[in-house]
Short mmCIF file of C-alpha atoms in Angstrom, two decimals:
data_model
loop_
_atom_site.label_atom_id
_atom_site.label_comp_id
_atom_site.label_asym_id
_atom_site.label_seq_id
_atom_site.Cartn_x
_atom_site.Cartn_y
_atom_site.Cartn_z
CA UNK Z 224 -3.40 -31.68 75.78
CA UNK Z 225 -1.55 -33.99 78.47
CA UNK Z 226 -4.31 -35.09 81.16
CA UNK Z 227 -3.49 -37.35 84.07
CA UNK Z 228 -6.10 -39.50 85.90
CA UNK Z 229 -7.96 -38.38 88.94
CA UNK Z 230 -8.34 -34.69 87.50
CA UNK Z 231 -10.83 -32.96 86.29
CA UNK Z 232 -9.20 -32.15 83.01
CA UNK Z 233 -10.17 -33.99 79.97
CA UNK Z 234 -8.25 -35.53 77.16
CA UNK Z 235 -8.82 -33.71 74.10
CA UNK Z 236 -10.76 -35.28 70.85
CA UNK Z 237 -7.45 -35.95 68.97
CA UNK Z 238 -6.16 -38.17 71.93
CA UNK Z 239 -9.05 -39.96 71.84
CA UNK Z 240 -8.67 -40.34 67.94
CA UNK Z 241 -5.28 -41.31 68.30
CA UNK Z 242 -6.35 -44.03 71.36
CA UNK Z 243 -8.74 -45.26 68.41
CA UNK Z 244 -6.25 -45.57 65.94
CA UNK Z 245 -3.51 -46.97 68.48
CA UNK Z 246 -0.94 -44.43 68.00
CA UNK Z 247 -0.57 -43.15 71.76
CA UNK Z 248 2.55 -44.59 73.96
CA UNK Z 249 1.50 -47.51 76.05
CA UNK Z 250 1.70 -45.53 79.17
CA UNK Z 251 -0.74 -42.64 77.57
CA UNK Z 252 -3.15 -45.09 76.74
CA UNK Z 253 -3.11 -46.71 79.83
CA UNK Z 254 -3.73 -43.29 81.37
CA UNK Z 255 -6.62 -42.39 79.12
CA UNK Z 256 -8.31 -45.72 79.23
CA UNK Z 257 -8.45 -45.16 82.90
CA UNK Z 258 -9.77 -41.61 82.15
CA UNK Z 259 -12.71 -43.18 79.80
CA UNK Z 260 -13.28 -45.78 82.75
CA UNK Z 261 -14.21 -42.77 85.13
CA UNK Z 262 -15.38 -39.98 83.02
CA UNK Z 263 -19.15 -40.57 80.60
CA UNK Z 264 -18.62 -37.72 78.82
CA UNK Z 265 -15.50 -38.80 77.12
CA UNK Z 266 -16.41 -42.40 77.47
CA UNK Z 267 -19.09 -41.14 74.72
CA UNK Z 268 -16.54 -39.44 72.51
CA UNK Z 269 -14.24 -42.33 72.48
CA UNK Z 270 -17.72 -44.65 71.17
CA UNK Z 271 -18.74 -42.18 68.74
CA UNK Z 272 -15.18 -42.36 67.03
CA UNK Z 273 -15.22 -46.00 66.86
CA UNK Z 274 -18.43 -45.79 65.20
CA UNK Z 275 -17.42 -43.61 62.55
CA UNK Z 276 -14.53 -45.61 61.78
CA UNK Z 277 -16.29 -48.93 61.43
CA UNK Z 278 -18.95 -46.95 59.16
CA UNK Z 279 -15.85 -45.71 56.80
CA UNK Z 280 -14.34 -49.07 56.93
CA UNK Z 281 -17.87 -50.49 55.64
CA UNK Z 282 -17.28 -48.20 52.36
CA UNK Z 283 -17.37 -49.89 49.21
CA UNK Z 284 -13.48 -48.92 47.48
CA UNK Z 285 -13.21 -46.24 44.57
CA UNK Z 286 -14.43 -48.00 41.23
CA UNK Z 287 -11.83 -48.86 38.61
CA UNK Z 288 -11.20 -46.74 35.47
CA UNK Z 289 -13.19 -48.61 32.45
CA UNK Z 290 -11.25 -50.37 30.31
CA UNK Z 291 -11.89 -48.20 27.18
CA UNK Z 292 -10.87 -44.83 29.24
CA UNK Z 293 -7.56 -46.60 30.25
CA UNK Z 294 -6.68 -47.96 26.49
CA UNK Z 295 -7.18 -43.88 25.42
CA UNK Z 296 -5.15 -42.53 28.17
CA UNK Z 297 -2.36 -45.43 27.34
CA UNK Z 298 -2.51 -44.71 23.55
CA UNK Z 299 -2.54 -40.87 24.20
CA UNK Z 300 0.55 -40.93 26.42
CA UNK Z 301 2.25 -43.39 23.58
CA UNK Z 302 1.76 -40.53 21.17
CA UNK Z 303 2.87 -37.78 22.99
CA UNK Z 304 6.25 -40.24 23.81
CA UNK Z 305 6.83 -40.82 20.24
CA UNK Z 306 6.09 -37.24 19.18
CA UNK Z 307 8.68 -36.53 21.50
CA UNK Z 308 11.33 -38.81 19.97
CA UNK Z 309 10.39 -37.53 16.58
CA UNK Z 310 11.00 -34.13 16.89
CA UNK Z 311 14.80 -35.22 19.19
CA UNK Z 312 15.81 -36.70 16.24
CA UNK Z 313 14.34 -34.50 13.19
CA UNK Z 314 17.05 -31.73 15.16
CA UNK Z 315 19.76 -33.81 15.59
CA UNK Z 316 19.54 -34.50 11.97
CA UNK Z 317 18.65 -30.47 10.85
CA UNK Z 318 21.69 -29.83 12.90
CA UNK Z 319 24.20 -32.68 11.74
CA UNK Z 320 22.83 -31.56 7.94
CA UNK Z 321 23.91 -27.92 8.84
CA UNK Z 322 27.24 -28.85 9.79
CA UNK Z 323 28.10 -30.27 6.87
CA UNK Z 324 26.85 -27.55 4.26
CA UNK Z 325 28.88 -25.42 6.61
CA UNK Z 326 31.98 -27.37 6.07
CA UNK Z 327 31.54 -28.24 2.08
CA UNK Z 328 31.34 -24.12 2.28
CA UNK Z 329 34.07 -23.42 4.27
CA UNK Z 330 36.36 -25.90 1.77
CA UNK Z 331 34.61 -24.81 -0.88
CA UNK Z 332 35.56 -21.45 -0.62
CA UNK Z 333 39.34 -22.12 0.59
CA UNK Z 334 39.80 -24.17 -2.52
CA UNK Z 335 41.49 -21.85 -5.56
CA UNK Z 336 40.30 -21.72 -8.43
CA UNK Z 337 41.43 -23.80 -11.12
CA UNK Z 338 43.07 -22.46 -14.48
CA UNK Z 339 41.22 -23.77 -17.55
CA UNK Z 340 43.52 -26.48 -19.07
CA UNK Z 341 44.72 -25.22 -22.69
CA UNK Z 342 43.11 -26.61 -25.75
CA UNK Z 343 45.31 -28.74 -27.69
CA UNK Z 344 45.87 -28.34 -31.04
CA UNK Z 345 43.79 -30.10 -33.90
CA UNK Z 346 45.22 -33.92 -34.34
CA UNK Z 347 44.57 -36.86 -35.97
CA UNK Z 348 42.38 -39.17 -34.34
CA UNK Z 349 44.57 -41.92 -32.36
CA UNK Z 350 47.37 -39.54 -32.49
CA UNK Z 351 48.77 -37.65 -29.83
CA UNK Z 352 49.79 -33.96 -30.33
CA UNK Z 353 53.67 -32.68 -29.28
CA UNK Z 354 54.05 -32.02 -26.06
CA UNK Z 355 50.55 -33.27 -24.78
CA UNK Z 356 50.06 -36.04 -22.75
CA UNK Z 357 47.89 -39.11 -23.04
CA UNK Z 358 44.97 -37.69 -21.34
CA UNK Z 359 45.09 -34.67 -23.94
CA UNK Z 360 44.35 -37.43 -26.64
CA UNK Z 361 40.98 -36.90 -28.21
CA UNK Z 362 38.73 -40.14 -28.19
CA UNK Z 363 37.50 -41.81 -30.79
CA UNK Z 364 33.60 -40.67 -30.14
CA UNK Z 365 35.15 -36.58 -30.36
CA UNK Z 366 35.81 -34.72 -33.67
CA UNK Z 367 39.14 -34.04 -33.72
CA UNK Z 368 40.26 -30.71 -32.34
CA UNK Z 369 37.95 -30.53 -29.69
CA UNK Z 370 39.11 -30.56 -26.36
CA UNK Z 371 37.31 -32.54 -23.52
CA UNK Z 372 34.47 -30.12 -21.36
CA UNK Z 373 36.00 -28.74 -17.98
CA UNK Z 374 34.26 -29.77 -14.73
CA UNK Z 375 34.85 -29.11 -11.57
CA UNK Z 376 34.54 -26.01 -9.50
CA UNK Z 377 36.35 -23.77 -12.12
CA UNK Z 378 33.62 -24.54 -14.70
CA UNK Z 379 30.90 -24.07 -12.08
CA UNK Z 380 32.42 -20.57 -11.49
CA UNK Z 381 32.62 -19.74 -14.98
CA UNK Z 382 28.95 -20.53 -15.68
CA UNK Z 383 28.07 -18.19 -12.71
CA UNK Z 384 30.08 -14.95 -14.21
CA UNK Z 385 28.30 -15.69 -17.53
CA UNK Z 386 24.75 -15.75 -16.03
CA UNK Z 387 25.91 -13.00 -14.10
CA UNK Z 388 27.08 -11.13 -17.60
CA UNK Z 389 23.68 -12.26 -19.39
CA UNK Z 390 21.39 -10.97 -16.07
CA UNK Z 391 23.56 -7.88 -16.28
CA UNK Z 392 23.47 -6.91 -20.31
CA UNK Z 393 19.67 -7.88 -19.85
CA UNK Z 394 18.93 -5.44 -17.32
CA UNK Z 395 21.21 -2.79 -18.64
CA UNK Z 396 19.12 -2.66 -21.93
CA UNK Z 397 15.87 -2.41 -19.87
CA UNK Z 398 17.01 0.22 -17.66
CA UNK Z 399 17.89 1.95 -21.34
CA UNK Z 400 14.68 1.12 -23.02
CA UNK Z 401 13.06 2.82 -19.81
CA UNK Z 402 15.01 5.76 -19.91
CA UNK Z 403 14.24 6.38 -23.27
CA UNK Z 404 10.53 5.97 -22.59
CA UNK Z 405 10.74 8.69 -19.47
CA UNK Z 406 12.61 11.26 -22.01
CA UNK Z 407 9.92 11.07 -24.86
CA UNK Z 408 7.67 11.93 -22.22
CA UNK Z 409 9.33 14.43 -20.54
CA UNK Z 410 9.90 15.57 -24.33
CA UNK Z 411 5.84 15.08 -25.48
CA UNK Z 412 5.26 17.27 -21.77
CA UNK Z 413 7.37 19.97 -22.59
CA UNK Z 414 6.23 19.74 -26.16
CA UNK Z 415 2.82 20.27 -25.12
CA UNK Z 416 3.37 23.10 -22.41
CA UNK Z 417 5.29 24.76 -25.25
CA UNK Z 418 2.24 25.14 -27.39
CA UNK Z 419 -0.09 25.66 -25.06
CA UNK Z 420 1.97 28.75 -23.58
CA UNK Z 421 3.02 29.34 -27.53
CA UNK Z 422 -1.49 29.68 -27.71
CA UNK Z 423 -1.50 32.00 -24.58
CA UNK Z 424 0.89 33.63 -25.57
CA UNK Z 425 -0.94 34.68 -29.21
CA UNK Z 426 -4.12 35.03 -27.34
CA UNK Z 427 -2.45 37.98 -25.07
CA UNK Z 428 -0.94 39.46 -28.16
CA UNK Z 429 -4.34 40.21 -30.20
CA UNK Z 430 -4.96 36.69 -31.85
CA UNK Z 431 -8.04 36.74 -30.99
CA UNK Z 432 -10.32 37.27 -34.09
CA UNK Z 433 -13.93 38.87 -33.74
CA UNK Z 434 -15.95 38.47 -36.95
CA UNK Z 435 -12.84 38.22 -38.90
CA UNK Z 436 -10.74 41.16 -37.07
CA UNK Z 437 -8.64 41.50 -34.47
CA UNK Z 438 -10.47 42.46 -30.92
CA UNK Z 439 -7.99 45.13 -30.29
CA UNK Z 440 -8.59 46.77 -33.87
CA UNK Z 441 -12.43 46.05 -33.46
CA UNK Z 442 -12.96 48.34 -30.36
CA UNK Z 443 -10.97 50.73 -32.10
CA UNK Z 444 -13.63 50.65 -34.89
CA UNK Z 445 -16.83 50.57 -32.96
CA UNK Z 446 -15.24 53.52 -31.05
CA UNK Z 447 -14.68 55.49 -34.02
CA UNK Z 448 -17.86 55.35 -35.28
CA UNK Z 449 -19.88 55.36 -32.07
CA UNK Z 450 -21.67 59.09 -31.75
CA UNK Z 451 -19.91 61.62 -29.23
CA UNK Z 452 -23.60 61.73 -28.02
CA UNK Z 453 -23.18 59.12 -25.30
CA UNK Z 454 -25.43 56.83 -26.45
CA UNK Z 455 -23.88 53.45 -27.59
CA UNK Z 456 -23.69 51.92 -31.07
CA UNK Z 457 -24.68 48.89 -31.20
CA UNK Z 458 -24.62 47.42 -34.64
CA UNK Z 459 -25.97 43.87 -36.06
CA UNK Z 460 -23.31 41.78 -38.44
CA UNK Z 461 -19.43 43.00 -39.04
CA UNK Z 462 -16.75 43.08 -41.41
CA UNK Z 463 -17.84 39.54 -42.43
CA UNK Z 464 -21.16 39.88 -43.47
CA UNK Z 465 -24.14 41.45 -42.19
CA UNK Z 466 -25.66 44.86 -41.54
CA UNK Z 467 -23.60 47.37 -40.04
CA UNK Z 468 -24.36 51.01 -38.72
CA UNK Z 469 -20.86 52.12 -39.13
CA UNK Z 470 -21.18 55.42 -40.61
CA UNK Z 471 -24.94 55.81 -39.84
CA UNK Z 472 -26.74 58.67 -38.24
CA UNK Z 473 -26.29 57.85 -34.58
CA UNK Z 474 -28.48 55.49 -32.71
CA UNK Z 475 -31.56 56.70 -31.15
CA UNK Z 476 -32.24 55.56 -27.31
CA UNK Z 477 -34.97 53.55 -28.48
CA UNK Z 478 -31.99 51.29 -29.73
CA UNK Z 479 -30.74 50.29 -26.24
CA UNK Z 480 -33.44 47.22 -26.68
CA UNK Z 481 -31.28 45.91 -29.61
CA UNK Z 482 -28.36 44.59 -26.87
CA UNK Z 483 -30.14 41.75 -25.44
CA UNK Z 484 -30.09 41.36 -21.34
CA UNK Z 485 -28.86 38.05 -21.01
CA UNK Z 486 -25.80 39.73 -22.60
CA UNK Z 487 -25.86 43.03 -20.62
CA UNK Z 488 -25.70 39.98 -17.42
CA UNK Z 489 -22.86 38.04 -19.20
CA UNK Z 490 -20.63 41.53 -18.53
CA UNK Z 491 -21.48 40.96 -15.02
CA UNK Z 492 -22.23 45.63 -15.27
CA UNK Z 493 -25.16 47.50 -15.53
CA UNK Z 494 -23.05 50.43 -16.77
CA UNK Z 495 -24.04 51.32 -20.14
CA UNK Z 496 -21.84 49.76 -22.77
CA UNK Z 497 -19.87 52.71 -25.19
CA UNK Z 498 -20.56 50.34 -28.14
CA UNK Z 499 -21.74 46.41 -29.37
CA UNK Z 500 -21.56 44.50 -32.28
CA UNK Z 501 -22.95 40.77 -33.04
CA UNK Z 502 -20.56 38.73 -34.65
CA UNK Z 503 -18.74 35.74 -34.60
CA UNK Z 504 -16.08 34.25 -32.44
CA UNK Z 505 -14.42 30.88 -32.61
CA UNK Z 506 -17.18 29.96 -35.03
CA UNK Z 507 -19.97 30.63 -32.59
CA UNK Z 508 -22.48 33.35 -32.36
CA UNK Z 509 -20.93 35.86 -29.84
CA UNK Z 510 -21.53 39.53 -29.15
CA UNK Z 511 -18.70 41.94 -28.37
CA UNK Z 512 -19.62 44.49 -26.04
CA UNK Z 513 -17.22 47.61 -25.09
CA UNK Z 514 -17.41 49.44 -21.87
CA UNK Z 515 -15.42 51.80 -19.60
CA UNK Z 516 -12.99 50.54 -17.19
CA UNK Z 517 -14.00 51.29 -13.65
CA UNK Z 518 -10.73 52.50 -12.20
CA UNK Z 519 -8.41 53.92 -15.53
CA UNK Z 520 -10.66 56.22 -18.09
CA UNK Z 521 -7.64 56.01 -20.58
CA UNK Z 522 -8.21 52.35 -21.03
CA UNK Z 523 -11.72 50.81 -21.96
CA UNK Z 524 -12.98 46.72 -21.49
CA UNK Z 525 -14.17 44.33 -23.95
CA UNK Z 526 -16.33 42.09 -23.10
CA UNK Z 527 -16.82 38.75 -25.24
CA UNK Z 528 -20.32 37.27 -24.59
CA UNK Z 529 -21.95 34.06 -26.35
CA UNK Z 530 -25.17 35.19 -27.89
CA UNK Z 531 -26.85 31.26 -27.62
CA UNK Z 532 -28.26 32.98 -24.60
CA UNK Z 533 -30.93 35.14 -26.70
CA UNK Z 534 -32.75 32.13 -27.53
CA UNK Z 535 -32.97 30.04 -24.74
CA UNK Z 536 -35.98 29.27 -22.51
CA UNK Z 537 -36.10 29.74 -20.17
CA UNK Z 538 -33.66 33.05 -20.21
CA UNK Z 539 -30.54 32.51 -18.66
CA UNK Z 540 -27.41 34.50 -18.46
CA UNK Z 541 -24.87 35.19 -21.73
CA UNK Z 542 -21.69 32.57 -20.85
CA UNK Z 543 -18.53 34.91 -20.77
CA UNK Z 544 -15.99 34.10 -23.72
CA UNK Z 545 -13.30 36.44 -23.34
CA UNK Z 546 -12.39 40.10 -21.58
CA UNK Z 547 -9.62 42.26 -21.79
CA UNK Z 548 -8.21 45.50 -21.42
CA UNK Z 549 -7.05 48.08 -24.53
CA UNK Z 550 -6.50 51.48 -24.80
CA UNK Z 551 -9.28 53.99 -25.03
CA UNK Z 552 -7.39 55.25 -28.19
#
């Protein structure tokens, strides 16, 4: 703010700060001073200023870093330098070690290969074969008739296509050995499915055996001789053994009881069964009980039913063997 004396505008603070610190023109601060002489308001600014700057002059300085907190700092930035001119030169020398390999491959690879030198025919030792030259000469420490080892890149070559020829056979006659492995399994697999669908196969034909007889030709039996009464036969033993009512007077219906009901629950019916025999089957105690098929009257249903069931406590229900389907005659 520009003031001029004999007004009654006032310098501002700043002026008066900069009168202070001397860096008004000698004509403002003649004009100011004159201002201050005249004015006890400003007068009082300009005296509080100079105050405060003889209080801040009458500060101690900042204290100086300690001696141990300097020798870190200097040893810290002396590292990081250092660490810095390490790693410059570890790539400069990755680099210039790069550019070589690159050229030993370059004239490596532009550099034909060498024939092998022909072996030279068996000669005397100190003697020198027709038509060879002095360096074809054997030595004195080599049996004659051996010719001197190749080097160079030729033989370095040559050792390569044999270990390539050894790696080769080696993995050729594992891949074989593994082959053969996979086909005696595939063979033992198919072996095996053959004779289990070779056993299914019997077992839908009639191979099963009830008390020494066919199933099919049993039902056929106990059919024969069951009564034309309706009431089922139900007989105790077979054709292996046992007590049979085949060609009996027919059953009474007192002899229902003899088919036990854990068995009559193995059949998973409560139809009454046409006939029943206790046998064997497999070489366990089974009964074989007959019954009509639900849906076709031409054909009846035998029922195969393990007879451990009779004897168990507490009673449980007759674990089904077998069941099938045969004709009714």
């Amino acid at each position: 703010m520009t003031t001029t004396t004999g007004t009654t505008e006032h310098p501002d603070v700043s002026e008066i700060s900069d009168l202070t610190e001397g860096l008004l023109s000698p004509a403002r601060s003649a004009e100011v001073r004159e201002h201050l002489d005249g004015c006890a308001l400003c007068a009082d600014v300009h005296e509080s200023l100079e105050e405060i700057r003889g209080l801040l002059a009458s500060l101690p300085g900042p204290p100086r870093m300690p001696a141990d907190v300097a020798a870190r700092v200097d040893a810290a930035l002396a590292a990081e330098a250092l660490l810095n001119a390490t790693t410059d030169v570890s790539r400069e020398t990755s680099r210039a070690a790069e550019a070589s390999s690159s050229s030993a491959a370059d004239i490596d690879s532009q550099e034909p290969e060498r024939e092998p030198r022909p072996i030279p025919a068996a000669v005397t030792p100190g003697a020198t074969a027709p038509g060879a030259t002095a360096d074809d000469a054997p030595r004195a420490d080599r049996p004659a008739g051996r010719p001197r080892a190749a080097t160079g890149p030729g033989r370095t070559r040559r050792l390569r296509r044999r270990r390539g020829a050894i790696l080769g056979a080696v993995f050729g006659t594992a891949a074989i050995g593994v082959s053969v492995l996979l086909f005696q399994t595939a063979s033992s697999i198919v072996s095996t499915d053959y004779k289990a669908d070779a056993g299914a196969s019997q077992a839908d034909g009639g191979g099963d055996v009830f008390s020494g007889t066919g199933i099919q030709d049993k039902v056929h039996s106990l059919l024969a001789s069951a009564p034309a009464t309706g009431v089922p036969h139900i007989a105790e033993g077979g054709s292996e053994g046992g007590n049979s009512t085949k060609g009996t007077t027919p059953a009474s219906p007192k002899a229902l009881a003899q088919l036990p009901p854990c068995v009559q629950q193995g059949t998973g019916r409560t139809d009454t069964p046409l006939a029943a025999e206790r046998g064997t089957y497999n070489g366990a105690e089974a009964f074989l009980v007959v019954l009509s098929d639900p849906v076709d009257g031409s054909v009846v249903r035998a029922y195969v039913i393990d007879a451990s069931c009779v004897d168990a406590t507490p009673p449980v229900k007759g674990e089904l063997l077998l069941t099938k389907t045969y004709p009714r005659h």
